[in-house]
mmCIF file of C-alpha atoms in Angstrom:
data_model
loop_
_atom_site.group_PDB
_atom_site.id
_atom_site.type_symbol
_atom_site.label_atom_id
_atom_site.label_comp_id
_atom_site.label_asym_id
_atom_site.label_seq_id
_atom_site.Cartn_x
_atom_site.Cartn_y
_atom_site.Cartn_z
ATOM 1 C CA MET A 1 0.000 0.000 0.000
ATOM 2 C CA GLN A 2 2.900 2.386 0.714
ATOM 3 C CA ARG A 3 4.307 1.710 -2.751
ATOM 4 C CA LEU A 4 0.851 2.291 -4.259
ATOM 5 C CA ALA A 5 0.452 5.605 -2.449
ATOM 6 C CA MET A 6 3.904 6.738 -3.520
ATOM 7 C CA ASP A 7 3.233 5.802 -7.168
ATOM 8 C CA LEU A 8 -0.073 7.652 -7.036
ATOM 9 C CA ARG A 9 1.494 10.814 -5.595
ATOM 10 C CA VAL A 10 4.256 10.802 -8.223
ATOM 11 C CA LEU A 11 1.825 10.189 -11.073
ATOM 12 C CA SER A 12 -0.583 12.854 -9.839
ATOM 13 C CA ARG A 13 2.212 15.412 -9.511
ATOM 14 C CA GLU A 14 3.483 14.668 -13.022
ATOM 15 C CA LEU A 15 -0.023 14.945 -14.436
ATOM 16 C CA ALA A 16 -0.591 18.264 -12.688
ATOM 17 C CA LEU A 17 2.692 19.710 -14.014
ATOM 18 C CA TYR A 18 1.980 18.478 -17.504
ATOM 19 C CA LEU A 19 -1.541 19.880 -17.574
ATOM 20 C CA GLU A 20 -0.378 23.176 -16.120
ATOM 21 C CA HIS A 21 1.849 23.677 -19.160
ATOM 22 C CA GLN A 22 -0.330 22.069 -21.810
ATOM 23 C CA VAL A 23 -3.918 23.050 -20.994
ATOM 24 C CA ARG A 24 -4.966 26.690 -21.015
ATOM 25 C CA VAL A 25 -6.567 27.860 -17.824
ATOM 26 C CA GLY A 26 -9.261 29.510 -19.890
ATOM 27 C CA PHE A 27 -10.557 26.104 -21.034
ATOM 28 C CA PHE A 28 -14.372 26.319 -20.900
ATOM 29 C CA GLY A 29 -13.937 29.962 -19.903
ATOM 30 C CA SER A 30 -12.287 29.288 -16.520
ATOM 31 C CA GLY A 31 -10.077 26.853 -14.639
ATOM 32 C CA VAL A 32 -12.970 24.361 -14.456
ATOM 33 C CA GLY A 33 -11.761 22.461 -17.507
ATOM 34 C CA LEU A 34 -8.335 21.971 -15.999
ATOM 35 C CA SER A 35 -9.854 20.817 -12.736
ATOM 36 C CA LEU A 36 -12.092 18.309 -14.505
ATOM 37 C CA ILE A 37 -9.232 16.874 -16.545
ATOM 38 C CA LEU A 38 -6.955 16.728 -13.521
ATOM 39 C CA GLY A 39 -9.659 15.097 -11.436
ATOM 40 C CA PHE A 40 -10.382 12.499 -14.085
ATOM 41 C CA SER A 41 -6.666 11.818 -14.514
ATOM 42 C CA VAL A 42 -6.166 11.277 -10.795
ATOM 43 C CA ALA A 43 -9.213 8.996 -10.649
ATOM 44 C CA TYR A 44 -7.891 6.991 -13.610
ATOM 45 C CA ALA A 45 -4.472 6.778 -11.993
ATOM 46 C CA CYS A 46 -6.077 5.438 -8.815
ATOM 47 C CA TYR A 47 -7.966 2.808 -10.801
ATOM 48 C CA TYR A 48 -4.895 1.843 -12.830
ATOM 49 C CA LEU A 49 -2.599 1.471 -9.834
ATOM 50 C CA SER A 50 -5.138 -0.416 -7.733
ATOM 51 C CA SER A 51 -6.741 -2.672 -10.367
ATOM 52 C CA ILE A 52 -4.501 -2.927 -13.450
ATOM 53 C CA ALA A 53 -0.876 -2.827 -12.295
ATOM 54 C CA LYS A 54 -0.320 -6.077 -10.394
ATOM 55 C CA LYS A 55 2.370 -8.574 -9.578
ATOM 56 C CA PRO A 56 2.119 -11.794 -11.604
ATOM 57 C CA GLN A 57 1.034 -15.030 -9.993
ATOM 58 C CA LEU A 58 3.979 -17.421 -9.747
ATOM 59 C CA VAL A 59 2.962 -21.089 -9.658
ATOM 60 C CA THR A 60 5.663 -23.705 -9.187
ATOM 61 C CA GLY A 61 5.695 -27.392 -8.410
ATOM 62 C CA GLY A 62 8.448 -27.028 -5.871
ATOM 63 C CA LYS A 63 10.071 -24.451 -3.626
ATOM 64 C CA ASN A 64 13.488 -24.820 -5.243
ATOM 65 C CA PHE A 65 12.464 -23.593 -8.692
ATOM 66 C CA GLY A 66 10.430 -20.769 -7.191
ATOM 67 C CA ARG A 67 13.345 -19.647 -5.022
ATOM 68 C CA PHE A 68 15.703 -19.869 -8.002
ATOM 69 C CA LEU A 69 13.460 -17.577 -10.060
ATOM 70 C CA GLN A 70 13.105 -15.074 -7.238
ATOM 71 C CA ASP A 71 16.897 -14.904 -6.920
ATOM 72 C CA HIS A 72 17.936 -14.887 -10.563
ATOM 73 C CA CYS A 73 14.820 -13.918 -12.557
ATOM 74 C CA PRO A 74 13.244 -11.254 -10.317
ATOM 75 C CA VAL A 75 11.078 -9.829 -13.100
ATOM 76 C CA VAL A 76 8.575 -12.650 -12.456
ATOM 77 C CA THR A 77 7.897 -11.255 -8.979
ATOM 78 C CA GLU A 78 7.806 -7.560 -9.901
ATOM 79 C CA THR A 79 4.666 -5.541 -10.607
ATOM 80 C CA TYR A 80 3.773 -5.549 -14.292
ATOM 81 C CA TYR A 81 2.628 -2.097 -15.451
ATOM 82 C CA PRO A 82 0.746 -2.531 -18.751
ATOM 83 C CA THR A 83 0.768 0.441 -21.114
ATOM 84 C CA VAL A 84 -1.498 2.891 -19.323
ATOM 85 C CA TRP A 85 -3.579 3.728 -22.398
ATOM 86 C CA CYS A 86 -3.688 0.199 -23.793
ATOM 87 C CA TRP A 87 -3.983 -2.546 -21.194
ATOM 88 C CA GLU A 88 -7.043 -4.408 -22.485
ATOM 89 C CA SER A 89 -6.355 -7.854 -23.942
ATOM 90 C CA ARG A 90 -7.464 -7.306 -27.532
ATOM 91 C CA GLY A 91 -5.825 -3.893 -27.702
ATOM 92 C CA GLN A 92 -2.493 -5.287 -26.512
ATOM 93 C CA THR A 93 -2.712 -8.191 -28.948
ATOM 94 C CA LEU A 94 -3.612 -6.072 -31.972
ATOM 95 C CA LEU A 95 -1.225 -3.210 -31.254
ATOM 96 C CA ARG A 96 2.012 -5.077 -30.579
ATOM 97 C CA PRO A 97 2.881 -6.036 -34.186
ATOM 98 C CA PHE A 98 2.425 -2.436 -35.319
ATOM 99 C CA ILE A 99 3.944 -0.439 -32.477
ATOM 100 C CA THR A 100 7.002 -2.443 -31.452
ATOM 101 C CA ALA A 101 10.242 -1.791 -33.318
ATOM 102 C CA LYS A 102 11.897 -4.465 -35.441
ATOM 103 C CA PRO A 103 15.584 -4.787 -34.565
ATOM 104 C CA LEU A 104 17.877 -5.421 -37.530
ATOM 105 C CA VAL A 105 19.045 -9.038 -37.609
ATOM 106 C CA GLN A 106 21.285 -10.583 -40.252
ATOM 107 C CA TYR A 107 20.461 -14.264 -40.740
ATOM 108 C CA ARG A 108 22.392 -17.141 -42.192
ATOM 109 C CA ASN A 109 19.920 -19.571 -43.710
ATOM 110 C CA GLU A 110 20.348 -23.330 -43.625
ATOM 111 C CA LEU A 111 18.109 -25.970 -45.195
ATOM 112 C CA ILE A 112 18.237 -29.376 -43.546
ATOM 113 C CA LYS A 113 16.744 -32.619 -44.818
ATOM 114 C CA THR A 114 14.142 -34.691 -42.989
ATOM 115 C CA ALA A 115 13.642 -38.444 -42.876
ATOM 116 C CA ASP A 116 10.634 -38.286 -45.212
ATOM 117 C CA GLY A 117 12.562 -36.362 -47.894
ATOM 118 C CA GLY A 118 11.355 -32.916 -46.887
ATOM 119 C CA GLN A 119 13.333 -29.875 -45.837
ATOM 120 C CA ILE A 120 13.291 -27.419 -42.922
ATOM 121 C CA SER A 121 14.500 -23.834 -43.067
ATOM 122 C CA LEU A 122 16.657 -22.647 -40.165
ATOM 123 C CA ASP A 123 17.710 -19.015 -39.762
ATOM 124 C CA TRP A 124 20.885 -18.551 -37.732
ATOM 125 C CA SER A 125 22.164 -15.519 -35.875
ATOM 126 C CA ASP A 126 25.666 -16.794 -35.100
ATOM 127 C CA ASN A 127 26.811 -13.773 -33.077
ATOM 128 C CA ASN A 128 30.426 -14.320 -34.076
ATOM 129 C CA ASP A 129 31.321 -10.947 -32.589
ATOM 130 C CA SER A 130 30.411 -12.154 -29.097
ATOM 131 C CA SER A 131 32.980 -10.926 -26.607
ATOM 132 C CA CYS A 132 31.545 -13.008 -23.767
ATOM 133 C CA TYR A 133 31.712 -16.328 -25.613
ATOM 134 C CA VAL A 134 34.518 -16.083 -28.144
ATOM 135 C CA ASP A 135 34.693 -19.863 -28.631
ATOM 136 C CA ALA A 136 31.810 -20.785 -30.940
ATOM 137 C CA SER A 137 31.838 -24.387 -29.721
ATOM 138 C CA THR A 138 30.738 -23.348 -26.217
ATOM 139 C CA ARG A 139 28.655 -20.278 -27.095
ATOM 140 C CA PRO A 140 25.131 -20.764 -25.633
ATOM 141 C CA THR A 141 22.526 -21.579 -28.261
ATOM 142 C CA ILE A 142 18.871 -20.513 -28.088
ATOM 143 C CA LEU A 143 16.396 -22.279 -30.374
ATOM 144 C CA LEU A 144 13.373 -20.065 -31.142
ATOM 145 C CA LEU A 145 9.973 -21.340 -32.289
ATOM 146 C CA PRO A 146 7.552 -18.746 -33.774
ATOM 147 C CA GLY A 147 3.762 -18.853 -33.668
ATOM 148 C CA LEU A 148 1.098 -20.360 -35.938
ATOM 149 C CA THR A 149 2.083 -18.778 -39.273
ATOM 150 C CA GLY A 150 5.098 -16.898 -37.920
ATOM 151 C CA THR A 151 8.671 -16.910 -39.200
ATOM 152 C CA SER A 152 12.050 -15.503 -38.212
ATOM 153 C CA LYS A 153 10.804 -12.071 -39.328
ATOM 154 C CA GLU A 154 8.303 -11.675 -36.464
ATOM 155 C CA SER A 155 9.066 -8.712 -34.213
ATOM 156 C CA TYR A 156 8.954 -10.827 -31.038
ATOM 157 C CA ILE A 157 11.532 -13.204 -32.530
ATOM 158 C CA LEU A 158 13.772 -10.304 -33.574
ATOM 159 C CA HIS A 159 13.624 -8.857 -30.064
ATOM 160 C CA MET A 160 14.568 -12.201 -28.517
ATOM 161 C CA ILE A 161 17.530 -12.451 -30.860
ATOM 162 C CA HIS A 162 18.610 -8.874 -30.100
ATOM 163 C CA LEU A 163 18.501 -9.543 -26.357
ATOM 164 C CA SER A 164 20.348 -12.845 -26.790
ATOM 165 C CA GLU A 165 23.055 -11.113 -28.811
ATOM 166 C CA GLU A 166 23.531 -8.632 -25.971
ATOM 167 C CA LEU A 167 24.204 -11.579 -23.684
ATOM 168 C CA GLY A 168 26.647 -13.084 -26.169
ATOM 169 C CA TYR A 169 24.450 -16.006 -27.223
ATOM 170 C CA ARG A 170 23.783 -17.613 -30.592
ATOM 171 C CA CYS A 171 20.198 -18.062 -31.868
ATOM 172 C CA VAL A 172 18.585 -20.278 -34.453
ATOM 173 C CA VAL A 173 14.975 -19.921 -35.606
ATOM 174 C CA PHE A 174 12.990 -23.025 -36.557
ATOM 175 C CA ASN A 175 10.682 -22.059 -39.435
ATOM 176 C CA ASN A 176 7.896 -24.560 -39.914
ATOM 177 C CA ARG A 177 7.752 -26.270 -43.274
ATOM 178 C CA GLY A 178 6.565 -24.145 -46.164
ATOM 179 C CA VAL A 179 6.103 -20.814 -44.369
ATOM 180 C CA ALA A 180 9.484 -19.117 -44.870
ATOM 181 C CA GLY A 181 9.582 -19.090 -48.659
ATOM 182 C CA GLU A 182 11.222 -22.474 -49.184
ATOM 183 C CA ASN A 183 9.609 -25.097 -51.420
ATOM 184 C CA LEU A 184 7.822 -28.120 -50.014
ATOM 185 C CA LEU A 185 9.526 -31.277 -51.227
ATOM 186 C CA THR A 186 6.881 -33.607 -49.771
ATOM 187 C CA PRO A 187 3.119 -33.202 -49.233
ATOM 188 C CA ARG A 188 3.462 -32.326 -45.571
ATOM 189 C CA THR A 189 3.323 -29.118 -43.549
ATOM 190 C CA TYR A 190 3.247 -28.903 -39.737
ATOM 191 C CA CYS A 191 1.100 -29.050 -36.626
ATOM 192 C CA CYS A 192 1.708 -28.592 -32.907
ATOM 193 C CA ALA A 193 0.973 -32.251 -32.096
ATOM 194 C CA ASN A 194 3.601 -33.775 -34.365
ATOM 195 C CA THR A 195 7.071 -33.194 -32.924
ATOM 196 C CA GLU A 196 9.144 -35.082 -35.508
ATOM 197 C CA ASP A 197 10.472 -31.971 -37.248
ATOM 198 C CA LEU A 198 11.346 -30.341 -33.932
ATOM 199 C CA GLU A 199 13.178 -33.499 -32.851
ATOM 200 C CA THR A 200 15.127 -33.373 -36.120
ATOM 201 C CA VAL A 201 16.073 -29.725 -35.567
ATOM 202 C CA ILE A 202 17.119 -30.231 -31.943
ATOM 203 C CA HIS A 203 19.265 -33.227 -32.862
ATOM 204 C CA HIS A 204 20.870 -31.295 -35.729
ATOM 205 C CA VAL A 205 21.669 -28.181 -33.688
ATOM 206 C CA HIS A 206 23.015 -30.209 -30.780
ATOM 207 C CA SER A 207 25.215 -32.264 -33.106
ATOM 208 C CA LEU A 208 26.800 -29.047 -34.391
ATOM 209 C CA TYR A 209 27.533 -27.639 -30.927
ATOM 210 C CA PRO A 210 27.444 -30.522 -28.422
ATOM 211 C CA LEU A 211 29.454 -28.582 -25.813
ATOM 212 C CA ALA A 212 27.289 -25.438 -25.882
ATOM 213 C CA PRO A 213 24.497 -24.809 -23.367
ATOM 214 C CA PHE A 214 21.276 -25.387 -25.328
ATOM 215 C CA LEU A 215 17.895 -23.811 -24.526
ATOM 216 C CA ALA A 216 14.636 -23.275 -26.422
ATOM 217 C CA ALA A 217 11.839 -20.703 -26.358
ATOM 218 C CA GLY A 218 8.478 -21.094 -28.082
ATOM 219 C CA VAL A 219 5.787 -18.488 -28.699
ATOM 220 C CA SER A 220 2.072 -19.329 -29.028
ATOM 221 C CA MET A 221 1.850 -22.427 -31.263
ATOM 222 C CA GLY A 222 5.641 -22.707 -31.133
ATOM 223 C CA GLY A 223 5.350 -23.016 -27.369
ATOM 224 C CA MET A 224 2.659 -25.665 -27.703
ATOM 225 C CA LEU A 225 4.903 -27.688 -30.000
ATOM 226 C CA LEU A 226 7.829 -27.278 -27.609
ATOM 227 C CA LEU A 227 5.803 -28.405 -24.586
ATOM 228 C CA ASN A 228 4.435 -31.411 -26.459
ATOM 229 C CA TYR A 229 7.997 -32.375 -27.361
ATOM 230 C CA LEU A 230 9.201 -31.966 -23.766
ATOM 231 C CA GLY A 231 6.241 -33.960 -22.479
ATOM 232 C CA LYS A 232 7.151 -36.822 -24.781
ATOM 233 C CA THR A 233 10.892 -36.828 -24.106
ATOM 234 C CA GLY A 234 10.921 -36.012 -20.379
ATOM 235 C CA SER A 235 14.513 -35.494 -19.291
ATOM 236 C CA LYS A 236 15.915 -37.286 -22.357
ATOM 237 C CA THR A 237 16.583 -34.118 -24.349
ATOM 238 C CA PRO A 238 19.726 -32.106 -25.136
ATOM 239 C CA LEU A 239 17.884 -28.983 -23.933
ATOM 240 C CA MET A 240 18.871 -27.789 -20.466
ATOM 241 C CA ALA A 241 15.797 -25.532 -20.066
ATOM 242 C CA ALA A 242 12.954 -23.966 -22.013
ATOM 243 C CA ALA A 243 10.513 -21.051 -21.919
ATOM 244 C CA THR A 244 7.087 -20.615 -23.495
ATOM 245 C CA PHE A 245 4.990 -17.522 -24.055
ATOM 246 C CA SER A 246 1.214 -17.186 -24.622
ATOM 247 C CA VAL A 247 0.710 -20.920 -25.075
ATOM 248 C CA GLY A 248 -2.741 -22.288 -25.803
ATOM 249 C CA TRP A 249 -3.016 -24.995 -23.167
ATOM 250 C CA ASN A 250 -6.267 -26.637 -24.234
ATOM 251 C CA THR A 251 -6.947 -26.549 -27.968
ATOM 252 C CA PHE A 252 -10.692 -27.025 -27.503
ATOM 253 C CA ALA A 253 -10.912 -24.052 -25.128
ATOM 254 C CA CYS A 254 -8.755 -21.940 -27.424
ATOM 255 C CA SER A 255 -10.972 -22.705 -30.388
ATOM 256 C CA GLU A 256 -14.175 -21.973 -28.484
ATOM 257 C CA SER A 257 -12.853 -18.626 -27.288
ATOM 258 C CA LEU A 258 -11.668 -17.573 -30.729
ATOM 259 C CA GLU A 259 -15.052 -18.459 -32.222
ATOM 260 C CA LYS A 260 -16.884 -15.889 -30.117
ATOM 261 C CA PRO A 261 -18.172 -13.220 -32.541
ATOM 262 C CA LEU A 262 -15.801 -10.376 -31.663
ATOM 263 C CA ASN A 263 -12.761 -12.645 -31.397
ATOM 264 C CA TRP A 264 -13.655 -14.317 -34.677
ATOM 265 C CA LEU A 265 -13.879 -10.915 -36.361
ATOM 266 C CA LEU A 266 -10.631 -9.576 -34.912
ATOM 267 C CA PHE A 267 -8.435 -12.686 -34.923
ATOM 268 C CA ASN A 268 -9.888 -15.993 -36.082
ATOM 269 C CA TYR A 269 -10.864 -15.103 -39.632
ATOM 270 C CA TYR A 270 -7.579 -13.309 -40.295
ATOM 271 C CA LEU A 271 -5.473 -16.209 -39.001
ATOM 272 C CA THR A 272 -7.555 -18.611 -41.099
ATOM 273 C CA THR A 273 -6.743 -16.613 -44.228
ATOM 274 C CA CYS A 274 -3.067 -16.686 -43.244
ATOM 275 C CA LEU A 275 -3.191 -20.472 -42.944
ATOM 276 C CA GLN A 276 -4.912 -20.716 -46.328
ATOM 277 C CA SER A 277 -2.281 -18.476 -47.911
ATOM 278 C CA SER A 278 0.512 -20.612 -46.456
ATOM 279 C CA VAL A 279 -0.816 -23.762 -48.155
ATOM 280 C CA LYS A 280 -2.155 -22.153 -51.319
ATOM 281 C CA ARG A 281 1.371 -21.710 -52.733
ATOM 282 C CA HIS A 282 1.940 -25.465 -52.360
ATOM 283 C CA ARG A 283 -1.560 -26.486 -53.413
ATOM 284 C CA HIS A 284 -0.330 -28.844 -56.109
ATOM 285 C CA MET A 285 1.397 -30.941 -53.431
ATOM 286 C CA PHE A 286 -1.842 -31.745 -51.578
ATOM 287 C CA VAL A 287 -4.522 -32.297 -54.222
ATOM 288 C CA LYS A 288 -4.202 -36.094 -54.146
ATOM 289 C CA GLN A 289 -4.980 -36.444 -50.443
ATOM 290 C CA ILE A 290 -6.917 -33.302 -49.483
ATOM 291 C CA ASP A 291 -9.935 -31.475 -50.934
ATOM 292 C CA MET A 292 -8.225 -28.103 -51.330
ATOM 293 C CA ASP A 293 -11.380 -26.400 -52.582
ATOM 294 C CA GLN A 294 -13.017 -27.089 -49.212
ATOM 295 C CA VAL A 295 -9.872 -25.988 -47.377
ATOM 296 C CA MET A 296 -9.938 -22.614 -49.122
ATOM 297 C CA LYS A 297 -13.587 -22.154 -48.091
ATOM 298 C CA ALA A 298 -12.837 -22.538 -44.369
ATOM 299 C CA LYS A 299 -14.018 -19.591 -42.257
ATOM 300 C CA SER A 300 -12.315 -20.499 -38.985
ATOM 301 C CA ILE A 301 -9.181 -22.174 -37.687
ATOM 302 C CA ARG A 302 -11.284 -25.127 -36.531
ATOM 303 C CA GLU A 303 -12.695 -25.612 -40.046
ATOM 304 C CA PHE A 304 -9.198 -25.360 -41.530
ATOM 305 C CA ASP A 305 -7.864 -27.918 -39.051
ATOM 306 C CA LYS A 306 -10.796 -30.244 -39.742
ATOM 307 C CA ARG A 307 -10.369 -30.099 -43.515
ATOM 308 C CA PHE A 308 -6.578 -29.854 -43.741
ATOM 309 C CA THR A 309 -4.396 -30.341 -40.646
ATOM 310 C CA SER A 310 -6.160 -33.339 -39.113
ATOM 311 C CA VAL A 311 -6.337 -35.048 -42.517
ATOM 312 C CA MET A 312 -2.685 -34.253 -43.294
ATOM 313 C CA PHE A 313 -1.488 -35.941 -40.100
ATOM 314 C CA GLY A 314 -3.832 -38.925 -40.186
ATOM 315 C CA TYR A 315 -6.233 -38.137 -37.347
ATOM 316 C CA ARG A 316 -9.612 -39.804 -37.516
ATOM 317 C CA THR A 317 -11.466 -36.700 -36.340
ATOM 318 C CA ILE A 318 -10.753 -33.079 -35.472
ATOM 319 C CA ASP A 319 -11.404 -33.955 -31.821
ATOM 320 C CA ASP A 320 -8.654 -36.575 -31.936
ATOM 321 C CA TYR A 321 -6.251 -34.000 -33.299
ATOM 322 C CA TYR A 322 -7.190 -31.308 -30.767
ATOM 323 C CA THR A 323 -6.824 -33.783 -27.908
ATOM 324 C CA ASP A 324 -3.353 -34.748 -29.058
ATOM 325 C CA ALA A 325 -2.347 -31.122 -29.674
ATOM 326 C CA SER A 326 -3.214 -29.844 -26.175
ATOM 327 C CA PRO A 327 0.001 -29.491 -24.119
ATOM 328 C CA ASN A 328 -1.824 -29.514 -20.765
ATOM 329 C CA ARG A 329 -1.991 -33.307 -21.081
ATOM 330 C CA ARG A 330 1.797 -33.659 -21.136
ATOM 331 C CA LEU A 331 2.871 -30.996 -18.665
ATOM 332 C CA LYS A 332 3.249 -33.506 -15.835
ATOM 333 C CA SER A 333 5.910 -35.365 -17.842
ATOM 334 C CA VAL A 334 8.207 -32.391 -18.537
ATOM 335 C CA GLY A 335 11.646 -33.294 -17.174
ATOM 336 C CA ILE A 336 13.686 -30.049 -17.491
ATOM 337 C CA PRO A 337 13.120 -26.552 -16.032
ATOM 338 C CA VAL A 338 10.416 -24.751 -18.000
ATOM 339 C CA LEU A 339 9.012 -21.272 -17.449
ATOM 340 C CA CYS A 340 5.609 -20.547 -18.996
ATOM 341 C CA LEU A 341 4.330 -16.957 -19.263
ATOM 342 C CA ASN A 342 0.616 -16.416 -19.901
ATOM 343 C CA ALA A 343 -1.728 -13.472 -19.499
ATOM 344 C CA VAL A 344 -4.953 -14.367 -17.739
ATOM 345 C CA ASP A 345 -6.893 -12.110 -20.147
ATOM 346 C CA ASP A 346 -5.516 -13.810 -23.289
ATOM 347 C CA VAL A 347 -8.499 -14.600 -25.545
ATOM 348 C CA PHE A 348 -6.368 -17.171 -27.394
ATOM 349 C CA SER A 349 -5.789 -19.117 -24.172
ATOM 350 C CA PRO A 350 -8.681 -18.790 -21.676
ATOM 351 C CA SER A 351 -7.643 -18.618 -18.034
ATOM 352 C CA HIS A 352 -9.862 -21.539 -17.004
ATOM 353 C CA ALA A 353 -7.798 -23.829 -19.253
ATOM 354 C CA ILE A 354 -4.414 -22.957 -17.704
ATOM 355 C CA PRO A 355 -3.251 -26.150 -15.917
ATOM 356 C CA ILE A 356 -2.413 -24.613 -12.540
ATOM 357 C CA GLU A 357 -2.995 -27.787 -10.519
ATOM 358 C CA THR A 358 -0.907 -29.873 -12.908
ATOM 359 C CA ALA A 359 1.933 -27.361 -12.701
ATOM 360 C CA LYS A 360 1.890 -27.617 -8.911
ATOM 361 C CA GLN A 361 2.664 -31.320 -9.220
ATOM 362 C CA ASN A 362 5.793 -30.938 -11.367
ATOM 363 C CA PRO A 363 8.899 -29.404 -9.717
ATOM 364 C CA ASN A 364 10.324 -28.577 -13.162
ATOM 365 C CA VAL A 365 7.483 -26.247 -14.157
ATOM 366 C CA ALA A 366 6.849 -22.592 -13.315
ATOM 367 C CA LEU A 367 3.779 -20.688 -14.504
ATOM 368 C CA VAL A 368 3.987 -16.888 -14.534
ATOM 369 C CA LEU A 369 0.466 -15.477 -14.884
ATOM 370 C CA THR A 370 -0.104 -11.776 -15.427
ATOM 371 C CA SER A 371 -3.554 -10.227 -15.071
ATOM 372 C CA TYR A 372 -3.149 -8.365 -18.358
ATOM 373 C CA GLY A 373 -0.992 -8.619 -21.448
ATOM 374 C CA GLY A 374 -3.202 -10.246 -24.089
ATOM 375 C CA HIS A 375 -1.715 -12.668 -26.600
ATOM 376 C CA ILE A 376 2.009 -12.015 -27.154
ATOM 377 C CA GLY A 377 1.326 -8.441 -26.063
ATOM 378 C CA PHE A 378 2.765 -7.619 -22.649
ATOM 379 C CA LEU A 379 3.281 -3.987 -23.666
ATOM 380 C CA GLU A 380 4.554 -1.662 -20.965
ATOM 381 C CA GLY A 381 5.640 1.968 -20.767
ATOM 382 C CA ILE A 382 3.964 5.064 -22.182
ATOM 383 C CA TRP A 383 5.118 4.360 -25.753
ATOM 384 C CA PRO A 384 6.088 0.673 -25.957
ATOM 385 C CA ARG A 385 8.360 0.648 -28.975
ATOM 386 C CA GLN A 386 11.173 -1.385 -27.496
ATOM 387 C CA CYS A 387 11.290 -4.029 -24.784
ATOM 388 C CA THR A 388 8.076 -5.667 -23.523
ATOM 389 C CA TYR A 389 7.504 -7.505 -20.261
ATOM 390 C CA MET A 390 7.713 -10.764 -22.221
ATOM 391 C CA ASP A 391 11.119 -9.771 -23.567
ATOM 392 C CA ARG A 392 12.408 -9.019 -20.067
ATOM 393 C CA VAL A 393 11.181 -12.381 -18.778
ATOM 394 C CA PHE A 394 12.876 -14.129 -21.683
ATOM 395 C CA LYS A 395 16.195 -12.351 -21.172
ATOM 396 C CA GLN A 396 16.363 -12.843 -17.415
ATOM 397 C CA PHE A 397 15.321 -16.488 -17.593
ATOM 398 C CA VAL A 398 17.775 -17.649 -20.259
ATOM 399 C CA GLN A 399 20.580 -15.745 -18.545
ATOM 400 C CA ALA A 400 19.627 -17.230 -15.170
ATOM 401 C CA MET A 401 19.643 -20.779 -16.536
ATOM 402 C CA ILE A 402 22.934 -20.416 -18.401
ATOM 403 C CA GLU A 403 24.803 -18.661 -15.577
ATOM 404 C CA HIS A 404 23.147 -20.200 -12.512
ATOM 405 C CA GLY A 405 21.260 -23.281 -13.727
ATOM 406 C CA HIS A 406 23.663 -25.560 -11.898
ATOM 407 C CA GLU A 407 22.266 -24.255 -8.615
ATOM 408 C CA LEU A 408 18.968 -26.050 -9.214
ATOM 409 C CA SER A 409 20.646 -29.445 -8.897
ATOM 410 C CA THR A 410 22.140 -28.487 -5.520
ATOM 411 C CA MET A 411 19.014 -26.974 -3.964
#
C-alpha cells in the first residue's frame, strides 16, 4: 500500500505539471476544464494502480524452482505495469505487431533434410562478434519457435535475438515447413501435435555444438509444440531448459474462445486466411490427399484444421487431433526446467484452461500469470516501442539458466 500511495502521488504530480503547461486555464472559460481533466486523470491513476498494475502469480511445483526464479529472474515477482492507455487484452494483442520496433538481424539460412525427404528452413544468428563467448563451440545456443504462421521475421523473434546477442548467445529460428519461402519437397506441412520436425532440428543443432548450453523458447503455437515435445521426451533431451509464451493450453478451449463473434472478427478469420495463404502456394502438393477447394472455403481455424491439418497428419477426427495437440496433457511429464508466461486475459488461451494444478505437481514447471498482457502483447511503458515484459522475462530467464542453472541441482 505504501508503494501504491507513492506511485499515485508521483503520477498525480506529473499529471498536474503536464496539464499546467499544456492546458490553457481559460478552457471552458475558466479553470474548471483543468480541474475536470486533472480530477479524471487522478481517478484513472487510482484505478490503474489499484486494479490494473499487479504482480504476476507465480505457480511452481516445488520451492526450489520458485526460489531460483526469485533470486535470478526477479522480473517474475515484480509488478507488471501494462501500457497505461492500452492494457485491455485485444488492444495489446492487436497493437504489438504495429507499435514495437523491429531490430535489424542478419540471418544465415540453412536448409536441412528430414527423414521423409522434406526440408526445414533454419535461420541462424551466429553472433560471431560475441565478446563473452569467443569460442563458438561453447557459445550458448537458443532455439526459437515462432507462432502459428510466424517466421524468423516476427518482431517478437527479432527482439529475442537482439537480447540474446547482448548476452553473447547464438540463436537459431525453426521455421515450420513451407512458411518461410522455401519449397515443399513432400506433401506435408506442420502441426503442434507432431514433434518429428522439432526433434530433427534439436538433434541437428546439438550435433553441431554438443558442448554449448542449449535452450529453447516457443511463442504461441511454437510453445505448444515445444511443450508437447518436452512432455514426450521427459529429461531425455539435449535442452537444459525452455521457456514458453502465450501458449494455448487446451486446444478445444482456445478454439471456443476464438469463435466468439468479436474474437472471430478480430483474430480468427484473419489467421484462417493466413493459414490458407501458407498452403495455397503449395496447393499442387496436396490435391491427391486433401480437398483443397473445401480448405480454401474454411471460415475459422477449426474448419481449416478439420479439412486440412487433421487429414494431413492422419487423425480420424478433429477432436482426436485437438486432444493430441493440447500441451496440458503432457505438462506432468516435462523433465527439465520450463518457465511458462501467460496473461490471464488472453483470448487465445482462456484462463480456465491454464493447468495450474498440474503445474503444482511438477517441480520442473513454473507458470507466470499476469492479469493483463493479451496474446504475445505484454506492452509496458507510455510508448512501448522497445522491450516488452515478455522480452524481459525471456532475457532474465535464459541468462539465469545459463549462468546459474547448476544451482537447481544443488538446492
